[in-house]
GROMACS .gro file of C-alpha atoms in nm:
model
  479
    1MET     CA    1   0.138  -3.524  -7.372
    2ASP     CA    2  -0.009  -3.464  -7.050
    3ILE     CA    3   0.094  -3.667  -6.728
    4VAL     CA    4  -0.139  -3.981  -6.789
    5THR     CA    5   0.026  -4.045  -7.106
    6LEU     CA    6   0.386  -3.988  -6.947
    7VAL     CA    7   0.264  -4.235  -6.644
    8SER     CA    8   0.152  -4.471  -6.880
    9ALA     CA    9   0.460  -4.481  -7.128
   10PHE     CA   10   0.688  -4.491  -6.819
   11ALA     CA   11   0.510  -4.802  -6.677
   12GLU     CA   12   0.513  -4.968  -6.980
   13ASN     CA   13   0.905  -4.918  -7.030
   14LEU     CA   14   0.945  -5.033  -6.699
   15LEU     CA   15   0.759  -5.333  -6.784
   16THR     CA   16   0.959  -5.399  -7.094
   17LEU     CA   17   1.288  -5.378  -6.904
   18GLN     CA   18   1.149  -5.601  -6.635
   19GLU     CA   19   1.078  -5.850  -6.927
   20LYS     CA   20   1.415  -5.835  -7.068
   21PHE     CA   21   1.588  -5.899  -6.735
   22SER     CA   22   1.414  -6.184  -6.702
   23LYS     CA   23   1.540  -6.332  -7.024
   24GLU     CA   24   1.901  -6.190  -7.074
   25ASN     CA   25   1.963  -6.199  -6.653
   26ARG     CA   26   2.171  -5.868  -6.670
   27PHE     CA   27   2.085  -5.713  -6.393
   28ASP     CA   28   2.368  -5.440  -6.461
   29LEU     CA   29   2.239  -5.336  -6.742
   30LEU     CA   30   1.846  -5.317  -6.567
   31GLU     CA   31   1.996  -5.092  -6.338
   32LYS     CA   32   2.150  -4.870  -6.558
   33GLU     CA   33   1.858  -4.841  -6.807
   34ALA     CA   34   1.596  -4.811  -6.511
   35VAL     CA   35   1.781  -4.499  -6.424
   36GLU     CA   36   1.827  -4.369  -6.720
   37LEU     CA   37   1.423  -4.428  -6.811
   38GLY     CA   38   1.389  -4.246  -6.482
   39ASN     CA   39   1.598  -3.943  -6.540
   40SER     CA   40   1.430  -3.896  -6.857
   41THR     CA   41   1.066  -3.955  -6.711
   42ILE     CA   42   1.166  -3.719  -6.433
   43ALA     CA   43   1.290  -3.418  -6.714
   44ALA     CA   44   0.974  -3.488  -6.957
   45PHE     CA   45   0.755  -3.445  -6.589
   46LEU     CA   46   0.933  -3.127  -6.567
   47SER     CA   47   0.859  -3.028  -6.891
   48LEU     CA   48   0.532  -3.068  -6.910
   49THR     CA   49   0.484  -2.865  -6.539
   50LEU     CA   50   0.652  -2.589  -6.646
   51THR     CA   51   0.487  -2.576  -6.979
   52GLU     CA   52   0.147  -2.603  -6.825
   53MET     CA   53   0.216  -2.353  -6.583
   54ASP     CA   54   0.291  -2.079  -6.886
   55GLU     CA   55   0.003  -2.191  -7.015
   56MET     CA   56  -0.249  -2.115  -6.717
   57ILE     CA   57  -0.023  -1.784  -6.733
   58ARG     CA   58  -0.148  -1.705  -7.093
   59ILE     CA   59  -0.528  -1.816  -7.008
   60SER     CA   60  -0.534  -1.619  -6.660
   61GLY     CA   61  -0.760  -1.344  -6.610
   62ILE     CA   62  -0.571  -1.157  -6.393
   63ARG     CA   63  -0.310  -1.155  -6.694
   64LYS     CA   64  -0.490  -1.036  -6.973
   65ARG     CA   65  -0.580  -0.729  -6.768
   66SER     CA   66  -0.238  -0.650  -6.732
   67TYR     CA   67  -0.043  -0.788  -7.026
   68THR     CA   68  -0.032  -0.871  -7.377
   69ILE     CA   69   0.119  -1.175  -7.570
   70GLN     CA   70   0.433  -1.096  -7.763
   71ARG     CA   71   0.546  -1.427  -7.880
   72LYS     CA   72   0.569  -1.786  -7.769
   73THR     CA   73   0.931  -1.948  -7.770
   74THR     CA   74   1.100  -2.268  -7.608
   75ARG     CA   75   1.356  -2.230  -7.335
   76THR     CA   76   1.592  -2.532  -7.236
   77LEU     CA   77   1.722  -2.561  -6.877
   78ILE     CA   78   1.965  -2.813  -6.762
   79THR     CA   79   1.864  -3.015  -6.442
   80THR     CA   80   1.993  -3.302  -6.231
   81ALA     CA   81   1.769  -3.520  -6.411
   82GLY     CA   82   1.855  -3.425  -6.795
   83ASP     CA   83   1.738  -3.136  -7.037
   84VAL     CA   84   1.387  -2.992  -6.941
   85VAL     CA   85   1.229  -2.790  -7.251
   86PHE     CA   86   0.962  -2.566  -7.188
   87SER     CA   87   0.717  -2.348  -7.339
   88HIS     CA   88   0.810  -1.963  -7.278
   89THR     CA   89   0.590  -1.661  -7.357
   90MET     CA   90   0.693  -1.306  -7.375
   91PHE     CA   91   0.428  -1.053  -7.255
   92GLN     CA   92   0.411  -0.693  -7.277
   93LYS     CA   93   0.266  -0.471  -6.996
   94GLN     CA   94   0.049  -0.257  -7.114
   95ALA     CA   95   0.122  -0.019  -6.850
   96ASP     CA   96   0.459   0.101  -6.922
   97GLY     CA   97   0.551  -0.126  -7.252
   98SER     CA   98   0.827  -0.310  -7.082
   99TYR     CA   99   0.829  -0.707  -7.157
  100HIS     CA  100   0.853  -0.960  -6.922
  101PHE     CA  101   0.878  -1.357  -6.896
  102LEU     CA  102   0.607  -1.375  -6.661
  103LEU     CA  103   0.668  -1.784  -6.583
  104ASP     CA  104   1.043  -1.714  -6.497
  105GLU     CA  105   0.971  -1.419  -6.271
  106LEU     CA  106   0.674  -1.622  -6.145
  107ILE     CA  107   0.937  -1.961  -6.039
  108GLY     CA  108   1.245  -1.710  -5.949
  109LEU     CA  109   1.441  -1.797  -6.272
  110PRO     CA  110   1.661  -1.510  -6.371
  111ALA     CA  111   1.702  -1.423  -6.738
  112HIS     CA  112   1.996  -1.634  -6.920
  113GLU     CA  113   2.019  -1.875  -6.665
  114ARG     CA  114   2.088  -2.216  -6.787
  115LEU     CA  115   2.077  -2.443  -6.490
  116SER     CA  116   1.808  -2.514  -6.234
  117GLU     CA  117   1.858  -2.437  -5.855
  118GLN     CA  118   1.904  -2.827  -5.803
  119ALA     CA  119   2.176  -2.840  -6.094
  120GLU     CA  120   2.335  -2.478  -5.968
  121ALA     CA  121   2.386  -2.675  -5.595
  122GLU     CA  122   2.476  -3.004  -5.726
  123VAL     CA  123   2.754  -2.812  -5.923
  124LEU     CA  124   2.893  -2.628  -5.653
  125ARG     CA  125   2.896  -2.945  -5.441
  126GLU     CA  126   3.117  -3.125  -5.667
  127ALA     CA  127   3.317  -2.803  -5.737
  128SER     CA  128   3.396  -2.769  -5.386
  129ALA     CA  129   3.534  -3.167  -5.373
  130GLY     CA  130   3.695  -3.205  -5.683
  131SER     CA  131   3.750  -3.011  -6.020
  132TYR     CA  132   3.560  -2.781  -6.191
  133GLN     CA  133   3.589  -3.043  -6.506
  134LYS     CA  134   3.465  -3.336  -6.243
  135ALA     CA  135   3.160  -3.073  -6.175
  136ALA     CA  136   3.116  -2.987  -6.479
  137ASP     CA  137   3.053  -3.375  -6.597
  138ARG     CA  138   2.790  -3.449  -6.321
  139LEU     CA  139   2.549  -3.237  -6.526
  140GLN     CA  140   2.600  -3.430  -6.841
  141VAL     CA  141   2.280  -3.601  -6.809
  142ARG     CA  142   2.145  -3.554  -7.189
  143GLU     CA  143   2.256  -3.329  -7.483
  144GLN     CA  144   2.305  -2.988  -7.299
  145LYS     CA  145   2.671  -2.965  -7.165
  146ILE     CA  146   2.831  -2.707  -6.939
  147SER     CA  147   3.208  -2.632  -6.955
  148LYS     CA  148   3.430  -2.612  -6.642
  149VAL     CA  149   3.447  -2.234  -6.693
  150ALA     CA  150   3.104  -2.225  -6.646
  151VAL     CA  151   3.171  -2.401  -6.338
  152MET     CA  152   3.410  -2.156  -6.216
  153GLY     CA  153   3.184  -1.874  -6.321
  154LYS     CA  154   2.925  -2.047  -6.062
  155VAL     CA  155   3.213  -2.068  -5.800
  156HIS     CA  156   3.309  -1.713  -5.858
  157GLY     CA  157   2.940  -1.586  -5.843
  158ILE     CA  158   2.838  -1.704  -5.541
  159LEU     CA  159   3.108  -1.518  -5.308
  160ASP     CA  160   2.894  -1.187  -5.247
  161PHE     CA  161   2.627  -1.422  -5.056
  162PHE     CA  162   2.750  -1.567  -4.804
  163THR     CA  163   2.583  -1.418  -4.519
  164GLU     CA  164   2.666  -1.361  -4.110
  165GLU     CA  165   2.458  -1.567  -3.908
  166LYS     CA  166   2.164  -1.411  -3.724
  167PRO     CA  167   2.207  -1.320  -3.378
  168LEU     CA  168   1.984  -1.530  -3.136
  169PRO     CA  169   1.762  -1.385  -2.877
  170GLU     CA  170   1.931  -1.309  -2.517
  171GLU     CA  171   1.703  -1.556  -2.376
  172GLU     CA  172   1.828  -1.810  -2.672
  173LYS     CA  173   2.178  -1.727  -2.644
  174LYS     CA  174   2.438  -2.076  -2.507
  175GLN     CA  175   2.571  -2.038  -2.142
  176CYS     CA  176   2.947  -2.112  -2.192
  177LYS     CA  177   3.188  -2.032  -1.940
  178TYR     CA  178   3.487  -2.099  -2.185
  179LEU     CA  179   3.519  -2.071  -2.579
  180TYR     CA  180   3.772  -2.182  -2.792
  181ILE     CA  181   3.944  -2.041  -3.141
  182GLU     CA  182   4.218  -2.200  -3.326
  183ALA     CA  183   4.355  -2.031  -3.657
  184ASP     CA  184   4.614  -2.107  -3.909
  185GLU     CA  185   4.663  -2.068  -4.292
  186ASP     CA  186   4.705  -2.258  -4.621
  187HIS     CA  187   4.941  -2.138  -4.890
  188ILE     CA  188   4.749  -2.137  -5.216
  189HIS     CA  189   4.956  -2.108  -5.484
  190GLN     CA  190   4.845  -1.856  -5.741
  191GLN     CA  191   4.780  -1.890  -6.096
  192ARG     CA  192   4.965  -1.676  -6.352
  193SER     CA  193   4.971  -1.609  -6.704
  194THR     CA  194   5.341  -1.502  -6.704
  195GLY     CA  195   5.426  -1.822  -6.502
  196ASP     CA  196   5.550  -1.628  -6.212
  197ALA     CA  197   5.540  -1.823  -5.881
  198GLY     CA  198   5.322  -1.652  -5.589
  199GLY     CA  199   5.021  -1.715  -5.416
  200PHE     CA  200   4.748  -1.674  -5.133
  201LEU     CA  201   4.724  -1.689  -4.800
  202GLY     CA  202   4.360  -1.890  -4.718
  203LYS     CA  203   4.286  -1.818  -4.339
  204LEU     CA  204   4.091  -2.008  -4.151
  205ILE     CA  205   3.944  -1.941  -3.806
  206TYR     CA  206   3.692  -2.214  -3.621
  207LEU     CA  207   3.549  -2.179  -3.293
  208TYR     CA  208   3.408  -2.443  -3.042
  209GLU     CA  209   3.287  -2.503  -2.685
  210GLY     CA  210   3.524  -2.785  -2.623
  211LYS     CA  211   3.617  -3.128  -2.665
  212GLU     CA  212   3.474  -3.487  -2.609
  213GLY     CA  213   3.666  -3.831  -2.613
  214SER     CA  214   3.570  -4.006  -2.986
  215CYS     CA  215   3.685  -4.314  -3.143
  216LYS     CA  216   4.035  -4.455  -3.096
  217GLY     CA  217   4.166  -4.236  -2.854
  218ARG     CA  218   4.065  -3.933  -3.058
  219LYS     CA  219   3.881  -3.608  -2.956
  220LYS     CA  220   3.557  -3.425  -3.147
  221LEU     CA  221   3.505  -3.081  -3.111
  222LEU     CA  222   3.197  -2.963  -2.975
  223MET     CA  223   2.955  -2.739  -3.163
  224PRO     CA  224   3.239  -2.628  -3.417
  225PHE     CA  225   3.175  -2.311  -3.673
  226TYR     CA  226   3.430  -2.237  -3.930
  227GLN     CA  227   3.495  -1.877  -4.105
  228GLY     CA  228   3.792  -1.839  -4.367
  229GLY     CA  229   3.851  -1.696  -4.671
  230LEU     CA  230   4.166  -1.488  -4.818
  231TYR     CA  231   4.073  -1.155  -4.599
  232LYS     CA  232   4.404  -0.970  -4.730
  233GLY     CA  233   4.647  -0.699  -4.545
  234SER     CA  234   4.566  -0.521  -4.213
  235ASP     CA  235   4.179  -0.429  -4.314
  236GLY     CA  236   4.102  -0.796  -4.408
  237ASN     CA  237   4.214  -0.903  -4.116
  238ARG     CA  238   4.050  -0.650  -3.869
  239GLU     CA  239   3.724  -0.763  -4.097
  240LEU     CA  240   3.752  -1.170  -4.000
  241TRP     CA  241   3.834  -1.138  -3.654
  242GLU     CA  242   3.537  -0.903  -3.634
  243LYS     CA  243   3.313  -1.131  -3.752
  244VAL     CA  244   3.401  -1.386  -3.501
  245GLN     CA  245   3.362  -1.113  -3.218
  246ARG     CA  246   3.004  -1.074  -3.388
  247TYR     CA  247   2.918  -1.445  -3.378
  248ILE     CA  248   3.026  -1.450  -3.050
  249GLU     CA  249   2.809  -1.167  -2.925
  250GLY     CA  250   2.513  -1.281  -3.113
  251HIS     CA  251   2.553  -1.663  -3.004
  252TYR     CA  252   2.648  -1.667  -2.659
  253SER     CA  253   2.577  -1.496  -2.292
  254SER     CA  254   2.833  -1.240  -2.209
  255ASP     CA  255   2.704  -1.255  -1.857
  256THR     CA  256   2.844  -1.650  -1.835
  257LEU     CA  257   3.128  -1.627  -2.093
  258LYS     CA  258   3.477  -1.559  -1.886
  259LYS     CA  259   3.790  -1.616  -2.151
  260VAL     CA  260   3.836  -1.696  -2.498
  261TYR     CA  261   4.122  -1.921  -2.616
  262ILE     CA  262   4.299  -1.829  -2.943
  263SER     CA  263   4.545  -2.125  -3.028
  264GLY     CA  264   4.790  -2.111  -3.357
  265ASP     CA  265   5.138  -2.089  -3.457
  266GLY     CA  266   5.177  -1.762  -3.371
  267ALA     CA  267   5.163  -1.582  -3.700
  268SER     CA  268   5.097  -1.193  -3.663
  269TRP     CA  269   4.758  -1.242  -3.794
  270ILE     CA  270   4.664  -1.476  -3.555
  271ARG     CA  271   4.813  -1.274  -3.277
  272ALA     CA  272   4.586  -1.012  -3.353
  273GLY     CA  273   4.287  -1.171  -3.234
  274ALA     CA  274   4.320  -1.058  -2.921
  275ASP     CA  275   4.294  -0.718  -2.986
  276TYR     CA  276   3.944  -0.814  -3.146
  277VAL     CA  277   3.796  -1.039  -2.990
  278ASP     CA  278   3.673  -0.958  -2.641
  279ARG     CA  279   3.796  -1.141  -2.303
  280SER     CA  280   4.051  -1.329  -2.531
  281VAL     CA  281   4.380  -1.507  -2.465
  282LEU     CA  282   4.670  -1.612  -2.652
  283VAL     CA  283   4.775  -1.977  -2.606
  284ALA     CA  284   5.075  -2.156  -2.840
  285ASP     CA  285   5.024  -2.467  -3.024
  286ARG     CA  286   5.240  -2.738  -2.872
  287PHE     CA  287   5.324  -2.881  -3.203
  288HIS     CA  288   5.478  -2.546  -3.292
  289VAL     CA  289   5.658  -2.535  -2.997
  290MET     CA  290   5.806  -2.898  -3.029
  291LYS     CA  291   5.933  -2.797  -3.401
  292TYR     CA  292   6.128  -2.512  -3.303
  293ILE     CA  293   6.257  -2.682  -3.006
  294ASN     CA  294   6.352  -2.991  -3.223
  295SER     CA  295   6.553  -2.751  -3.504
  296VAL     CA  296   6.759  -2.627  -3.247
  297ALA     CA  297   6.842  -2.926  -3.053
  298ASN     CA  298   6.896  -3.122  -3.349
  299LEU     CA  299   7.210  -2.919  -3.405
  300THR     CA  300   7.379  -3.063  -3.097
  301LEU     CA  301   7.371  -3.435  -3.242
  302ASP     CA  302   7.516  -3.598  -2.906
  303SER     CA  303   7.263  -3.473  -2.696
  304ALA     CA  304   6.971  -3.359  -2.842
  305GLU     CA  305   6.747  -3.504  -2.613
  306GLU     CA  306   6.913  -3.427  -2.328
  307THR     CA  307   6.860  -3.059  -2.513
  308LYS     CA  308   6.525  -3.061  -2.548
  309GLY     CA  309   6.457  -3.188  -2.177
  310ARG     CA  310   6.658  -2.823  -2.067
  311PHE     CA  311   6.413  -2.649  -2.284
  312TYR     CA  312   6.064  -2.803  -2.156
  313LYS     CA  313   6.207  -2.743  -1.818
  314TYR     CA  314   6.279  -2.391  -1.870
  315ILE     CA  315   5.906  -2.350  -2.001
  316TYR     CA  316   5.751  -2.564  -1.696
  317LYS     CA  317   5.945  -2.334  -1.460
  318ASN     CA  318   5.904  -1.995  -1.676
  319LYS     CA  319   6.248  -1.911  -1.732
  320LEU     CA  320   6.263  -1.726  -2.061
  321THR     CA  321   6.630  -1.607  -1.961
  322ALA     CA  322   6.761  -1.930  -1.903
  323ALA     CA  323   6.593  -2.062  -2.244
  324LYS     CA  324   6.780  -1.711  -2.458
  325LYS     CA  325   7.108  -1.848  -2.316
  326LEU     CA  326   7.110  -2.190  -2.395
  327LEU     CA  327   7.040  -2.060  -2.757
  328THR     CA  328   7.313  -1.844  -2.720
  329ARG     CA  329   7.537  -2.127  -2.676
  330ILE     CA  330   7.393  -2.378  -2.906
  331LYS     CA  331   7.498  -2.085  -3.139
  332ASN     CA  332   7.854  -2.025  -3.022
  333HIS     CA  333   7.961  -2.392  -3.034
  334CYS     CA  334   7.726  -2.573  -3.297
  335GLY     CA  335   7.655  -2.281  -3.547
  336GLY     CA  336   7.294  -2.258  -3.731
  337ASP     CA  337   7.237  -1.914  -3.690
  338GLU     CA  338   6.935  -1.874  -3.920
  339LYS     CA  339   6.751  -2.155  -3.693
  340VAL     CA  340   6.877  -2.044  -3.381
  341GLU     CA  341   6.732  -1.710  -3.387
  342LYS     CA  342   6.404  -1.813  -3.523
  343CYS     CA  343   6.348  -2.022  -3.249
  344ARG     CA  344   6.471  -1.735  -2.981
  345SER     CA  345   6.191  -1.516  -3.219
  346TYR     CA  346   5.942  -1.760  -3.152
  347LEU     CA  347   6.003  -1.808  -2.793
  348ILE     CA  348   6.037  -1.458  -2.711
  349ASN     CA  349   5.727  -1.316  -2.901
  350ASN     CA  350   5.481  -1.602  -2.786
  351TRP     CA  351   5.627  -1.701  -2.425
  352LYS     CA  352   5.290  -1.621  -2.244
  353ALA     CA  353   5.124  -1.791  -2.489
  354ILE     CA  354   5.334  -2.124  -2.435
  355GLN     CA  355   5.283  -2.069  -2.053
  356ARG     CA  356   4.947  -2.132  -2.096
  357ALA     CA  357   4.971  -2.357  -2.332
  358TYR     CA  358   5.179  -2.585  -2.033
  359HIS     CA  359   5.021  -2.459  -1.731
  360ASP     CA  360   4.682  -2.370  -1.811
  361LYS     CA  361   4.430  -2.621  -1.719
  362ASN     CA  362   4.125  -2.547  -1.928
  363VAL     CA  363   4.320  -2.542  -2.244
  364THR     CA  364   4.225  -2.834  -2.454
  365GLY     CA  365   4.524  -2.849  -2.718
  366CYS     CA  366   4.555  -2.757  -3.052
  367SER     CA  367   4.471  -2.903  -3.400
  368ALA     CA  368   4.465  -2.637  -3.656
  369GLU     CA  369   4.706  -2.759  -3.921
  370GLY     CA  370   4.496  -3.084  -3.936
  371HIS     CA  371   4.153  -2.906  -3.961
  372VAL     CA  372   4.339  -2.691  -4.262
  373SER     CA  373   4.443  -2.984  -4.441
  374HIS     CA  374   4.067  -3.154  -4.404
  375ILE     CA  375   3.898  -2.822  -4.501
  376TYR     CA  376   4.165  -2.623  -4.747
  377SER     CA  377   4.474  -2.833  -4.852
  378GLU     CA  378   4.324  -3.164  -4.996
  379ARG     CA  379   4.095  -2.918  -5.236
  380MET     CA  380   4.282  -2.645  -5.287
  381SER     CA  381   4.696  -2.690  -5.244
  382SER     CA  382   4.767  -3.074  -5.204
  383ARG     CA  383   4.792  -3.112  -5.560
  384PRO     CA  384   4.944  -2.910  -5.823
  385MET     CA  385   4.679  -2.677  -5.951
  386GLY     CA  386   4.680  -2.309  -5.930
  387TRP     CA  387   4.415  -2.028  -5.864
  388SER     CA  388   4.295  -1.661  -5.914
  389ALA     CA  389   4.204  -1.490  -5.570
  390THR     CA  390   3.865  -1.472  -5.648
  391GLY     CA  391   3.818  -1.848  -5.693
  392SER     CA  392   4.046  -1.906  -5.406
  393ASP     CA  393   3.845  -1.676  -5.168
  394ALA     CA  394   3.525  -1.821  -5.268
  395MET     CA  395   3.624  -2.189  -5.230
  396CYS     CA  396   3.738  -2.116  -4.870
  397HIS     CA  397   3.405  -1.949  -4.812
  398LEU     CA  398   3.245  -2.252  -4.946
  399ARG     CA  399   3.438  -2.497  -4.787
  400CYS     CA  400   3.351  -2.343  -4.444
  401TYR     CA  401   2.988  -2.346  -4.541
  402THR     CA  402   2.959  -2.666  -4.600
  403LYS     CA  403   3.163  -2.754  -4.305
  404ASN     CA  404   2.882  -2.590  -4.107
  405TYR     CA  405   2.580  -2.622  -4.279
  406GLY     CA  406   2.644  -2.958  -4.462
  407GLU     CA  407   2.622  -2.988  -4.856
  408ASP     CA  408   2.240  -3.010  -4.866
  409LYS     CA  409   2.203  -2.639  -4.737
  410VAL     CA  410   2.422  -2.551  -5.082
  411ILE     CA  411   2.080  -2.499  -5.219
  412ASP     CA  412   1.995  -2.199  -4.958
  413LEU     CA  413   2.309  -2.022  -5.118
  414VAL     CA  414   2.185  -2.066  -5.478
  415ARG     CA  415   1.833  -1.980  -5.373
  416TYR     CA  416   1.954  -1.654  -5.222
  417ARG     CA  417   2.147  -1.549  -5.503
  418ARG     CA  418   1.857  -1.546  -5.735
  419GLN     CA  419   1.659  -1.395  -5.494
  420MET     CA  420   1.877  -1.115  -5.501
  421ALA     CA  421   1.885  -1.149  -5.896
  422MET     CA  422   1.525  -1.130  -5.926
  423GLU     CA  423   1.448  -0.825  -5.689
  424GLU     CA  424   1.640  -0.591  -5.891
  425LEU     CA  425   1.404  -0.656  -6.150
  426PRO     CA  426   1.076  -0.431  -6.139
  427ALA     CA  427   0.793  -0.609  -5.935
  428THR     CA  428   0.516  -0.745  -6.205
  429GLY     CA  429   0.284  -0.862  -5.977
  430THR     CA  430   0.255  -1.227  -6.101
  431ASP     CA  431   0.108  -1.382  -5.720
  432GLY     CA  432  -0.210  -1.509  -5.827
  433MET     CA  433  -0.123  -1.515  -6.193
  434ALA     CA  434  -0.173  -1.898  -6.187
  435GLU     CA  435  -0.574  -1.899  -6.032
  436PRO     CA  436  -0.643  -2.154  -5.736
  437GLU     CA  437  -0.976  -2.261  -5.959
  438GLU     CA  438  -0.812  -2.311  -6.242
  439ILE     CA  439  -0.579  -2.559  -6.051
  440LYS     CA  440  -0.831  -2.708  -5.938
  441LYS     CA  441  -1.018  -2.774  -6.221
  442ARG     CA  442  -0.687  -2.924  -6.388
  443MET     CA  443  -0.630  -3.145  -6.080
  444SER     CA  444  -0.973  -3.307  -6.073
  445LYS     CA  445  -0.944  -3.369  -6.420
  446ALA     CA  446  -0.594  -3.538  -6.399
  447ARG     CA  447  -0.705  -3.756  -6.129
  448ARG     CA  448  -0.973  -3.855  -6.333
  449GLU     CA  449  -0.791  -3.952  -6.617
  450THR     CA  450  -0.554  -4.113  -6.375
  451GLY     CA  451  -0.808  -4.340  -6.244
  452ALA     CA  452  -0.886  -4.479  -6.554
  453TYR     CA  453  -0.549  -4.510  -6.682
  454TRP     CA  454  -0.492  -4.765  -6.381
  455GLU     CA  455  -0.801  -4.967  -6.450
  456ARG     CA  456  -0.676  -4.988  -6.855
  457MET     CA  457  -0.315  -5.070  -6.698
  458GLN     CA  458  -0.475  -5.365  -6.458
  459ALA     CA  459  -0.625  -5.536  -6.767
  460SER     CA  460  -0.302  -5.534  -6.927
  461LEU     CA  461  -0.054  -5.706  -6.690
  462GLY     CA  462  -0.239  -6.037  -6.702
  463GLY     CA  463  -0.094  -6.135  -7.065
  464TYR     CA  464   0.223  -5.954  -6.933
  465THR     CA  465   0.300  -6.221  -6.600
  466ILE     CA  466   0.216  -6.475  -6.830
  467ARG     CA  467   0.500  -6.403  -7.077
  468LYS     CA  468   0.698  -6.324  -6.791
  469THR     CA  469   0.652  -6.597  -6.620
  470LEU     CA  470   0.733  -6.855  -6.951
  471ALA     CA  471   1.056  -6.647  -7.006
  472ILE     CA  472   1.155  -6.738  -6.622
  473ARG     CA  473   1.084  -7.088  -6.668
  474GLU     CA  474   1.288  -7.126  -7.014
  475ARG     CA  475   1.609  -6.960  -6.833
  476LEU     CA  476   1.561  -7.206  -6.517
  477SER     CA  477   1.530  -7.502  -6.744
  478GLY     CA  478   1.881  -7.444  -6.885
  479LEU     CA  479   2.089  -7.413  -6.550
   0.00000   0.00000   0.00000
């Protein structure tokens, strides 16, 4: 089949569908069948294109000087349009006797890869939004299918290819006096064959330049950038914060930057950020301050609001000693030892950060819990599911990546992974294997054939138009 025959068949099938619609008046069926026809035609076009490229390599004079043909087979590739089956020739290099599929090397298709680049990107996008099974079902357009285990392998396999942002030239770096970092974690359930309980901490850090008003009183982050993953232990924590520092150094002018505010719930891994990020200070999340104060104030049921007021008065007047004495009185008269001691520990360890949260006019507030819920929890912890360490780490990275660059950029991840896989192979010199003159000759011939085809098509439209008109009239007369 050539492209003219393919286009001719596609056009005739479209006309048949249109004529069928004029008789049955079922637009839902027309839409469904037209989409299926389009997908099958696209798949056939892709198959034809790859097969012709394989043939062009076989007849290439450059190829004949360096490679001999060993055998010709077919290969099937799963694409977003359906199965693509194309000619697949194995060649032997005369210099060293090694075997090569030159078409694969020319288009950057790794050995044993079943998915096209677009199909793999679609799988990753679907997996980041829903279950592995739904992502697998997304590609079941025709006969070929992939399993949810295969989808999991794609997610796991992309983990090593999330690269850091390249630093900007000094003259292009942003001029910003204050930067804001908010951090929190999600508790991700661990999947274990033994059934034992366990889990991971998915850490999330996002940096932004400030906030501006949005609809309905909400505020929007300015130029946010997200980073996250498991980053286990002190070494992992250091790695994560050092990445944040490198991003700041690479994108913001150090001459302009005065201070970096780090907000969070006071966890030790978040407080450690001040040790790695230059010019940074810690700021308490007001939500967590309120949560700890409410937990002890509610022990005094008759005067809970009055007790809360006292705590906030001590915060505004910077009286930590008075706050600790109030906690002691609550403990002695109302009990609740565990809640009181947790509140005491939080206030003592984060007092300076609490003061900044209520007194520094440049502080914008913290929405870390909402971001964790939106970026991590809705995919990994809001429903009962278990994760492996690799899977949860990869998903954290993937969700941050799509938040930063958008889902359309997932294709760049896929292409980078395949590029790295192909670079592990020895160079074959396939550049120029499909010779330009040969391409020009084939394109000129195709254009001539296409012109003749359209002339034939125009001649056949008359009869079809008459049939369609009669069918429509018949449908209208029955109304």
